[in-house]
Amino acid sequence: MSLPDRRDLIADAAISTVASAGLRGLTHRAVDTAAGLPAGSTSYYFRTRSALISACYLRLAALSVADVDRWQAEHGAPDPDSAAEALAALLHHWLTAARDRQLARFELSLEATRRPELRADLETAGLAARSRATTLLASLGAPRPEQSAELLVAWTDGLLYDRLAGAPAASRPAPDVTELTSVVRRMLAAVLAA
């Protein structure tokens, strides 16, 4: 296994560990076990816990950007209706198949608010999502795409958080694509009108 593949494997295992056990469960040994690697492998690549957390931020950002890029490649330059449908499908993916990634992202984001040394990597990760949202909204004719992107990302994060970790999350099923499409249409209409 090559170096980047091993780093990605470790970061993916760390993300899964955070999603299932929280940050208290994130140890080099736990990640070695989750990744199926010999003891000491994680600490070889990521010497400190902070380095391991930073690897999680950057890997989560790379995976999210890959999801968005795949969505854009499949849908081309969308109009607001097709953009709403595609973004709803992406949100549904993040609420179901990629649920653990989102839970880990929220947990790790909170950690960065308490540890300034982690903030830079979190901000780098967040800029990638905002850049993609700005490009999308500019293509849809938003008058102020950067400001609109900030709002769209905040709404999207709020929706994800509410459905995954909010008070009724455990008793409420993930919304279906039809419900999400309706919500996203309203969000897009609001940011495109601003």
PDB file of N, CA and C in Angstrom, residues 52-136:
ATOM      1  N   LEU A  52      -3.355  13.661  13.975  1.00  0.00           N
ATOM      2  CA  LEU A  52      -4.394  12.712  13.558  1.00  0.00           C
ATOM      3  C   LEU A  52      -5.730  13.436  13.355  1.00  0.00           C
ATOM      4  N   ILE A  53      -6.058  14.350  14.245  1.00  0.00           N
ATOM      5  CA  ILE A  53      -7.294  15.126  14.101  1.00  0.00           C
ATOM      6  C   ILE A  53      -7.229  15.993  12.853  1.00  0.00           C
ATOM      7  N   SER A  54      -6.094  16.619  12.607  1.00  0.00           N
ATOM      8  CA  SER A  54      -5.929  17.427  11.396  1.00  0.00           C
ATOM      9  C   SER A  54      -6.085  16.578  10.134  1.00  0.00           C
ATOM     10  N   ALA A  55      -5.563  15.365  10.181  1.00  0.00           N
ATOM     11  CA  ALA A  55      -5.725  14.456   9.038  1.00  0.00           C
ATOM     12  C   ALA A  55      -7.199  14.160   8.798  1.00  0.00           C
ATOM     13  N   CYS A  56      -7.967  14.055   9.872  1.00  0.00           N
ATOM     14  CA  CYS A  56      -9.409  13.827   9.735  1.00  0.00           C
ATOM     15  C   CYS A  56     -10.078  15.004   9.051  1.00  0.00           C
ATOM     16  N   TYR A  57      -9.760  16.231   9.484  1.00  0.00           N
ATOM     17  CA  TYR A  57     -10.357  17.414   8.857  1.00  0.00           C
ATOM     18  C   TYR A  57     -10.094  17.418   7.354  1.00  0.00           C
ATOM     19  N   LEU A  58      -8.830  17.213   7.007  1.00  0.00           N
ATOM     20  CA  LEU A  58      -8.446  17.310   5.596  1.00  0.00           C
ATOM     21  C   LEU A  58      -9.049  16.175   4.775  1.00  0.00           C
ATOM     22  N   ARG A  59      -9.131  15.001   5.350  1.00  0.00           N
ATOM     23  CA  ARG A  59      -9.742  13.863   4.640  1.00  0.00           C
ATOM     24  C   ARG A  59     -11.247  14.074   4.466  1.00  0.00           C
ATOM     25  N   LEU A  60     -11.908  14.568   5.510  1.00  0.00           N
ATOM     26  CA  LEU A  60     -13.336  14.850   5.397  1.00  0.00           C
ATOM     27  C   LEU A  60     -13.599  15.882   4.308  1.00  0.00           C
ATOM     28  N   ALA A  61     -12.765  16.902   4.249  1.00  0.00           N
ATOM     29  CA  ALA A  61     -12.925  17.926   3.210  1.00  0.00           C
ATOM     30  C   ALA A  61     -12.718  17.318   1.827  1.00  0.00           C
ATOM     31  N   ALA A  62     -11.698  16.497   1.677  1.00  0.00           N
ATOM     32  CA  ALA A  62     -11.422  15.869   0.375  1.00  0.00           C
ATOM     33  C   ALA A  62     -12.590  14.981  -0.057  1.00  0.00           C
ATOM     34  N   LEU A  63     -13.142  14.227   0.873  1.00  0.00           N
ATOM     35  CA  LEU A  63     -14.267  13.350   0.539  1.00  0.00           C
ATOM     36  C   LEU A  63     -15.509  14.155   0.168  1.00  0.00           C
ATOM     37  N   SER A  64     -15.777  15.243   0.894  1.00  0.00           N
ATOM     38  CA  SER A  64     -16.940  16.077   0.586  1.00  0.00           C
ATOM     39  C   SER A  64     -16.785  16.766  -0.759  1.00  0.00           C
ATOM     40  N   VAL A  65     -15.590  17.280  -1.033  1.00  0.00           N
ATOM     41  CA  VAL A  65     -15.341  17.926  -2.326  1.00  0.00           C
ATOM     42  C   VAL A  65     -15.472  16.905  -3.453  1.00  0.00           C
ATOM     43  N   ALA A  66     -14.995  15.692  -3.224  1.00  0.00           N
ATOM     44  CA  ALA A  66     -15.140  14.641  -4.239  1.00  0.00           C
ATOM     45  C   ALA A  66     -16.617  14.339  -4.482  1.00  0.00           C
ATOM     46  N   ASP A  67     -17.429  14.320  -3.417  1.00  0.00           N
ATOM     47  CA  ASP A  67     -18.872  14.119  -3.577  1.00  0.00           C
ATOM     48  C   ASP A  67     -19.480  15.231  -4.434  1.00  0.00           C
ATOM     49  N   VAL A  68     -19.125  16.469  -4.125  1.00  0.00           N
ATOM     50  CA  VAL A  68     -19.670  17.618  -4.859  1.00  0.00           C
ATOM     51  C   VAL A  68     -19.188  17.599  -6.301  1.00  0.00           C
ATOM     52  N   ASP A  69     -17.915  17.318  -6.513  1.00  0.00           N
ATOM     53  CA  ASP A  69     -17.375  17.272  -7.879  1.00  0.00           C
ATOM     54  C   ASP A  69     -18.042  16.168  -8.701  1.00  0.00           C
ATOM     55  N   ARG A  70     -18.283  15.026  -8.072  1.00  0.00           N
ATOM     56  CA  ARG A  70     -18.968  13.919  -8.758  1.00  0.00           C
ATOM     57  C   ARG A  70     -20.391  14.350  -9.135  1.00  0.00           C
ATOM     58  N   TRP A  71     -21.057  15.034  -8.216  1.00  0.00           N
ATOM     59  CA  TRP A  71     -22.403  15.542  -8.462  1.00  0.00           C
ATOM     60  C   TRP A  71     -22.387  16.533  -9.629  1.00  0.00           C
ATOM     61  N   GLN A  72     -21.415  17.458  -9.640  1.00  0.00           N
ATOM     62  CA  GLN A  72     -21.350  18.439 -10.729  1.00  0.00           C
ATOM     63  C   GLN A  72     -21.032  17.772 -12.060  1.00  0.00           C
ATOM     64  N   ALA A  73     -20.170  16.771 -12.046  1.00  0.00           N
ATOM     65  CA  ALA A  73     -19.832  16.068 -13.289  1.00  0.00           C
ATOM     66  C   ALA A  73     -21.059  15.350 -13.853  1.00  0.00           C
ATOM     67  N   GLU A  74     -21.887  14.817 -12.978  1.00  0.00           N
ATOM     68  CA  GLU A  74     -23.089  14.103 -13.422  1.00  0.00           C
ATOM     69  C   GLU A  74     -24.172  15.045 -13.927  1.00  0.00           C
ATOM     70  N   HIS A  75     -24.214  16.281 -13.398  1.00  0.00           N
ATOM     71  CA  HIS A  75     -25.318  17.184 -13.707  1.00  0.00           C
ATOM     72  C   HIS A  75     -24.931  18.392 -14.545  1.00  0.00           C
ATOM     73  N   GLY A  76     -23.647  18.609 -14.782  1.00  0.00           N
ATOM     74  CA  GLY A  76     -23.221  19.739 -15.604  1.00  0.00           C
ATOM     75  C   GLY A  76     -23.601  21.070 -14.979  1.00  0.00           C
ATOM     76  N   ALA A  77     -23.841  22.066 -15.808  1.00  0.00           N
ATOM     77  CA  ALA A  77     -24.243  23.393 -15.336  1.00  0.00           C
ATOM     78  C   ALA A  77     -25.754  23.390 -15.135  1.00  0.00           C
ATOM     79  N   PRO A  78     -26.201  23.269 -13.902  1.00  0.00           N
ATOM     80  CA  PRO A  78     -27.632  23.088 -13.669  1.00  0.00           C
ATOM     81  C   PRO A  78     -28.418  24.398 -13.641  1.00  0.00           C
ATOM     82  N   ASP A  79     -29.707  24.265 -13.834  1.00  0.00           N
ATOM     83  CA  ASP A  79     -30.639  25.361 -13.567  1.00  0.00           C
ATOM     84  C   ASP A  79     -31.078  25.193 -12.110  1.00  0.00           C
ATOM     85  N   PRO A  80     -31.794  26.162 -11.537  1.00  0.00           N
ATOM     86  CA  PRO A  80     -32.164  26.039 -10.110  1.00  0.00           C
ATOM     87  C   PRO A  80     -32.932  24.760  -9.765  1.00  0.00           C
ATOM     88  N   ASP A  81     -33.815  24.305 -10.642  1.00  0.00           N
ATOM     89  CA  ASP A  81     -34.576  23.087 -10.337  1.00  0.00           C
ATOM     90  C   ASP A  81     -33.693  21.850 -10.290  1.00  0.00           C
ATOM     91  N   SER A  82     -32.851  21.687 -11.310  1.00  0.00           N
ATOM     92  CA  SER A  82     -31.985  20.501 -11.306  1.00  0.00           C
ATOM     93  C   SER A  82     -30.918  20.615 -10.222  1.00  0.00           C
ATOM     94  N   ALA A  83     -30.490  21.832  -9.895  1.00  0.00           N
ATOM     95  CA  ALA A  83     -29.536  22.015  -8.799  1.00  0.00           C
ATOM     96  C   ALA A  83     -30.174  21.588  -7.480  1.00  0.00           C
ATOM     97  N   ALA A  84     -31.446  21.939  -7.279  1.00  0.00           N
ATOM     98  CA  ALA A  84     -32.148  21.543  -6.050  1.00  0.00           C
ATOM     99  C   ALA A  84     -32.248  20.027  -5.956  1.00  0.00           C
ATOM    100  N   GLU A  85     -32.584  19.380  -7.056  1.00  0.00           N
ATOM    101  CA  GLU A  85     -32.702  17.917  -7.051  1.00  0.00           C
ATOM    102  C   GLU A  85     -31.357  17.260  -6.760  1.00  0.00           C
ATOM    103  N   ALA A  86     -30.308  17.786  -7.391  1.00  0.00           N
ATOM    104  CA  ALA A  86     -28.987  17.192  -7.204  1.00  0.00           C
ATOM    105  C   ALA A  86     -28.458  17.442  -5.794  1.00  0.00           C
ATOM    106  N   LEU A  87     -28.642  18.661  -5.283  1.00  0.00           N
ATOM    107  CA  LEU A  87     -28.186  18.955  -3.933  1.00  0.00           C
ATOM    108  C   LEU A  87     -28.976  18.141  -2.906  1.00  0.00           C
ATOM    109  N   ALA A  88     -30.249  17.937  -3.145  1.00  0.00           N
ATOM    110  CA  ALA A  88     -31.057  17.097  -2.254  1.00  0.00           C
ATOM    111  C   ALA A  88     -30.526  15.658  -2.247  1.00  0.00           C
ATOM    112  N   ALA A  89     -30.161  15.157  -3.410  1.00  0.00           N
ATOM    113  CA  ALA A  89     -29.595  13.805  -3.479  1.00  0.00           C
ATOM    114  C   ALA A  89     -28.267  13.736  -2.720  1.00  0.00           C
ATOM    115  N   LEU A  90     -27.470  14.780  -2.835  1.00  0.00           N
ATOM    116  CA  LEU A  90     -26.198  14.830  -2.119  1.00  0.00           C
ATOM    117  C   LEU A  90     -26.440  14.871  -0.608  1.00  0.00           C
ATOM    118  N   LEU A  91     -27.377  15.699  -0.161  1.00  0.00           N
ATOM    119  CA  LEU A  91     -27.707  15.751   1.267  1.00  0.00           C
ATOM    120  C   LEU A  91     -28.233  14.399   1.761  1.00  0.00           C
ATOM    121  N   HIS A  92     -29.047  13.760   0.959  1.00  0.00           N
ATOM    122  CA  HIS A  92     -29.559  12.436   1.334  1.00  0.00           C
ATOM    123  C   HIS A  92     -28.406  11.451   1.506  1.00  0.00           C
ATOM    124  N   HIS A  93     -27.444  11.507   0.603  1.00  0.00           N
ATOM    125  CA  HIS A  93     -26.246  10.657   0.715  1.00  0.00           C
ATOM    126  C   HIS A  93     -25.523  10.942   2.033  1.00  0.00           C
ATOM    127  N   TRP A  94     -25.351  12.215   2.354  1.00  0.00           N
ATOM    128  CA  TRP A  94     -24.646  12.585   3.582  1.00  0.00           C
ATOM    129  C   TRP A  94     -25.439  12.204   4.831  1.00  0.00           C
ATOM    130  N   LEU A  95     -26.754  12.142   4.723  1.00  0.00           N
ATOM    131  CA  LEU A  95     -27.583  11.761   5.870  1.00  0.00           C
ATOM    132  C   LEU A  95     -27.721  10.249   6.028  1.00  0.00           C
ATOM    133  N   THR A  96     -27.376   9.501   5.017  1.00  0.00           N
ATOM    134  CA  THR A  96     -27.553   8.048   5.058  1.00  0.00           C
ATOM    135  C   THR A  96     -26.197   7.344   4.902  1.00  0.00           C
ATOM    136  N   ALA A  97     -25.752   7.137   3.696  1.00  0.00           N
ATOM    137  CA  ALA A  97     -24.523   6.374   3.454  1.00  0.00           C
ATOM    138  C   ALA A  97     -23.286   7.025   4.067  1.00  0.00           C
ATOM    139  N   ALA A  98     -23.228   8.351   4.073  1.00  0.00           N
ATOM    140  CA  ALA A  98     -22.061   9.065   4.613  1.00  0.00           C
ATOM    141  C   ALA A  98     -22.374   9.700   5.971  1.00  0.00           C
ATOM    142  N   ARG A  99     -23.325   9.134   6.671  1.00  0.00           N
ATOM    143  CA  ARG A  99     -23.758   9.652   7.970  1.00  0.00           C
ATOM    144  C   ARG A  99     -22.602   9.759   8.957  1.00  0.00           C
ATOM    145  N   ASP A 100     -21.777   8.716   9.059  1.00  0.00           N
ATOM    146  CA  ASP A 100     -20.662   8.720  10.006  1.00  0.00           C
ATOM    147  C   ASP A 100     -19.684   9.853   9.726  1.00  0.00           C
ATOM    148  N   ARG A 101     -19.463  10.142   8.463  1.00  0.00           N
ATOM    149  CA  ARG A 101     -18.555  11.249   8.122  1.00  0.00           C
ATOM    150  C   ARG A 101     -19.082  12.562   8.670  1.00  0.00           C
ATOM    151  N   GLN A 102     -20.373  12.776   8.550  1.00  0.00           N
ATOM    152  CA  GLN A 102     -20.955  14.031   9.031  1.00  0.00           C
ATOM    153  C   GLN A 102     -20.909  14.109  10.558  1.00  0.00           C
ATOM    154  N   LEU A 103     -21.224  13.013  11.233  1.00  0.00           N
ATOM    155  CA  LEU A 103     -21.144  13.002  12.696  1.00  0.00           C
ATOM    156  C   LEU A 103     -19.722  13.300  13.159  1.00  0.00           C
ATOM    157  N   ALA A 104     -18.753  12.689  12.526  1.00  0.00           N
ATOM    158  CA  ALA A 104     -17.350  12.944  12.879  1.00  0.00           C
ATOM    159  C   ALA A 104     -16.979  14.395  12.605  1.00  0.00           C
ATOM    160  N   ARG A 105     -17.457  14.935  11.501  1.00  0.00           N
ATOM    161  CA  ARG A 105     -17.148  16.326  11.145  1.00  0.00           C
ATOM    162  C   ARG A 105     -17.662  17.279  12.218  1.00  0.00           C
ATOM    163  N   PHE A 106     -18.873  17.055  12.699  1.00  0.00           N
ATOM    164  CA  PHE A 106     -19.412  17.929  13.737  1.00  0.00           C
ATOM    165  C   PHE A 106     -18.607  17.800  15.031  1.00  0.00           C
ATOM    166  N   GLU A 107     -18.297  16.588  15.404  1.00  0.00           N
ATOM    167  CA  GLU A 107     -17.513  16.363  16.626  1.00  0.00           C
ATOM    168  C   GLU A 107     -16.139  17.030  16.517  1.00  0.00           C
ATOM    169  N   LEU A 108     -15.489  16.850  15.385  1.00  0.00           N
ATOM    170  CA  LEU A 108     -14.160  17.426  15.184  1.00  0.00           C
ATOM    171  C   LEU A 108     -14.206  18.950  15.107  1.00  0.00           C
ATOM    172  N   SER A 109     -15.266  19.492  14.531  1.00  0.00           N
ATOM    173  CA  SER A 109     -15.402  20.948  14.448  1.00  0.00           C
ATOM    174  C   SER A 109     -15.494  21.562  15.836  1.00  0.00           C
ATOM    175  N   LEU A 110     -16.234  20.924  16.719  1.00  0.00           N
ATOM    176  CA  LEU A 110     -16.334  21.423  18.087  1.00  0.00           C
ATOM    177  C   LEU A 110     -14.980  21.394  18.790  1.00  0.00           C
ATOM    178  N   GLU A 111     -14.206  20.381  18.511  1.00  0.00           N
ATOM    179  CA  GLU A 111     -12.875  20.288  19.117  1.00  0.00           C
ATOM    180  C   GLU A 111     -12.001  21.465  18.701  1.00  0.00           C
ATOM    181  N   ALA A 112     -12.114  21.897  17.469  1.00  0.00           N
ATOM    182  CA  ALA A 112     -11.298  23.020  16.982  1.00  0.00           C
ATOM    183  C   ALA A 112     -11.670  24.333  17.655  1.00  0.00           C
ATOM    184  N   THR A 113     -12.885  24.438  18.165  1.00  0.00           N
ATOM    185  CA  THR A 113     -13.256  25.666  18.869  1.00  0.00           C
ATOM    186  C   THR A 113     -12.542  25.768  20.219  1.00  0.00           C
ATOM    187  N   ARG A 114     -12.100  24.635  20.739  1.00  0.00           N
ATOM    188  CA  ARG A 114     -11.401  24.622  22.025  1.00  0.00           C
ATOM    189  C   ARG A 114      -9.888  24.546  21.877  1.00  0.00           C
ATOM    190  N   ARG A 115      -9.428  24.199  20.690  1.00  0.00           N
ATOM    191  CA  ARG A 115      -7.983  24.014  20.486  1.00  0.00           C
ATOM    192  C   ARG A 115      -7.539  24.817  19.270  1.00  0.00           C
ATOM    193  N   PRO A 116      -7.024  26.012  19.494  1.00  0.00           N
ATOM    194  CA  PRO A 116      -6.663  26.904  18.384  1.00  0.00           C
ATOM    195  C   PRO A 116      -5.667  26.297  17.391  1.00  0.00           C
ATOM    196  N   GLU A 117      -4.829  25.386  17.837  1.00  0.00           N
ATOM    197  CA  GLU A 117      -3.844  24.791  16.920  1.00  0.00           C
ATOM    198  C   GLU A 117      -4.510  23.940  15.835  1.00  0.00           C
ATOM    199  N   LEU A 118      -5.752  23.570  16.046  1.00  0.00           N
ATOM    200  CA  LEU A 118      -6.489  22.778  15.065  1.00  0.00           C
ATOM    201  C   LEU A 118      -7.324  23.651  14.120  1.00  0.00           C
ATOM    202  N   ARG A 119      -7.492  24.898  14.472  1.00  0.00           N
ATOM    203  CA  ARG A 119      -8.407  25.785  13.745  1.00  0.00           C
ATOM    204  C   ARG A 119      -8.029  25.964  12.276  1.00  0.00           C
ATOM    205  N   ALA A 120      -6.743  26.090  11.986  1.00  0.00           N
ATOM    206  CA  ALA A 120      -6.300  26.359  10.606  1.00  0.00           C
ATOM    207  C   ALA A 120      -6.720  25.239   9.651  1.00  0.00           C
ATOM    208  N   ASP A 121      -6.550  23.987  10.067  1.00  0.00           N
ATOM    209  CA  ASP A 121      -6.942  22.878   9.190  1.00  0.00           C
ATOM    210  C   ASP A 121      -8.458  22.802   9.019  1.00  0.00           C
ATOM    211  N   LEU A 122      -9.201  23.116  10.072  1.00  0.00           N
ATOM    212  CA  LEU A 122     -10.654  23.151   9.954  1.00  0.00           C
ATOM    213  C   LEU A 122     -11.075  24.243   8.965  1.00  0.00           C
ATOM    214  N   GLU A 123     -10.453  25.415   9.065  1.00  0.00           N
ATOM    215  CA  GLU A 123     -10.792  26.506   8.152  1.00  0.00           C
ATOM    216  C   GLU A 123     -10.433  26.157   6.713  1.00  0.00           C
ATOM    217  N   THR A 124      -9.286  25.528   6.514  1.00  0.00           N
ATOM    218  CA  THR A 124      -8.900  25.085   5.166  1.00  0.00           C
ATOM    219  C   THR A 124      -9.949  24.130   4.607  1.00  0.00           C
ATOM    220  N   ALA A 125     -10.390  23.204   5.432  1.00  0.00           N
ATOM    221  CA  ALA A 125     -11.402  22.243   4.999  1.00  0.00           C
ATOM    222  C   ALA A 125     -12.705  22.951   4.646  1.00  0.00           C
ATOM    223  N   GLY A 126     -13.120  23.913   5.458  1.00  0.00           N
ATOM    224  CA  GLY A 126     -14.359  24.633   5.214  1.00  0.00           C
ATOM    225  C   GLY A 126     -14.322  25.511   3.973  1.00  0.00           C
ATOM    226  N   LEU A 127     -13.163  26.037   3.639  1.00  0.00           N
ATOM    227  CA  LEU A 127     -13.048  26.898   2.458  1.00  0.00           C
ATOM    228  C   LEU A 127     -13.338  26.138   1.171  1.00  0.00           C
ATOM    229  N   ALA A 128     -13.005  24.870   1.140  1.00  0.00           N
ATOM    230  CA  ALA A 128     -13.259  24.066  -0.066  1.00  0.00           C
ATOM    231  C   ALA A 128     -14.752  23.970  -0.344  1.00  0.00           C
ATOM    232  N   ALA A 129     -15.550  23.745   0.690  1.00  0.00           N
ATOM    233  CA  ALA A 129     -17.011  23.654   0.514  1.00  0.00           C
ATOM    234  C   ALA A 129     -17.579  24.993   0.077  1.00  0.00           C
ATOM    235  N   ARG A 130     -17.110  26.057   0.676  1.00  0.00           N
ATOM    236  CA  ARG A 130     -17.612  27.384   0.326  1.00  0.00           C
ATOM    237  C   ARG A 130     -17.232  27.772  -1.092  1.00  0.00           C
ATOM    238  N   SER A 131     -16.065  27.368  -1.518  1.00  0.00           N
ATOM    239  CA  SER A 131     -15.641  27.652  -2.892  1.00  0.00           C
ATOM    240  C   SER A 131     -16.549  26.955  -3.897  1.00  0.00           C
ATOM    241  N   ARG A 132     -16.876  25.694  -3.636  1.00  0.00           N
ATOM    242  CA  ARG A 132     -17.766  24.947  -4.534  1.00  0.00           C
ATOM    243  C   ARG A 132     -19.161  25.576  -4.545  1.00  0.00           C
ATOM    244  N   ALA A 133     -19.657  25.976  -3.384  1.00  0.00           N
ATOM    245  CA  ALA A 133     -20.975  26.601  -3.307  1.00  0.00           C
ATOM    246  C   ALA A 133     -20.987  27.939  -4.033  1.00  0.00           C
ATOM    247  N   THR A 134     -19.915  28.712  -3.923  1.00  0.00           N
ATOM    248  CA  THR A 134     -19.821  30.002  -4.617  1.00  0.00           C
ATOM    249  C   THR A 134     -19.873  29.799  -6.120  1.00  0.00           C
ATOM    250  N   THR A 135     -19.128  28.822  -6.619  1.00  0.00           N
ATOM    251  CA  THR A 135     -19.111  28.531  -8.052  1.00  0.00           C
ATOM    252  C   THR A 135     -20.500  28.126  -8.541  1.00  0.00           C
ATOM    253  N   LEU A 136     -21.160  27.263  -7.786  1.00  0.00           N
ATOM    254  CA  LEU A 136     -22.504  26.824  -8.155  1.00  0.00           C
ATOM    255  C   LEU A 136     -23.458  28.013  -8.209  1.00  0.00           C
TER     256      LEU A 136
END
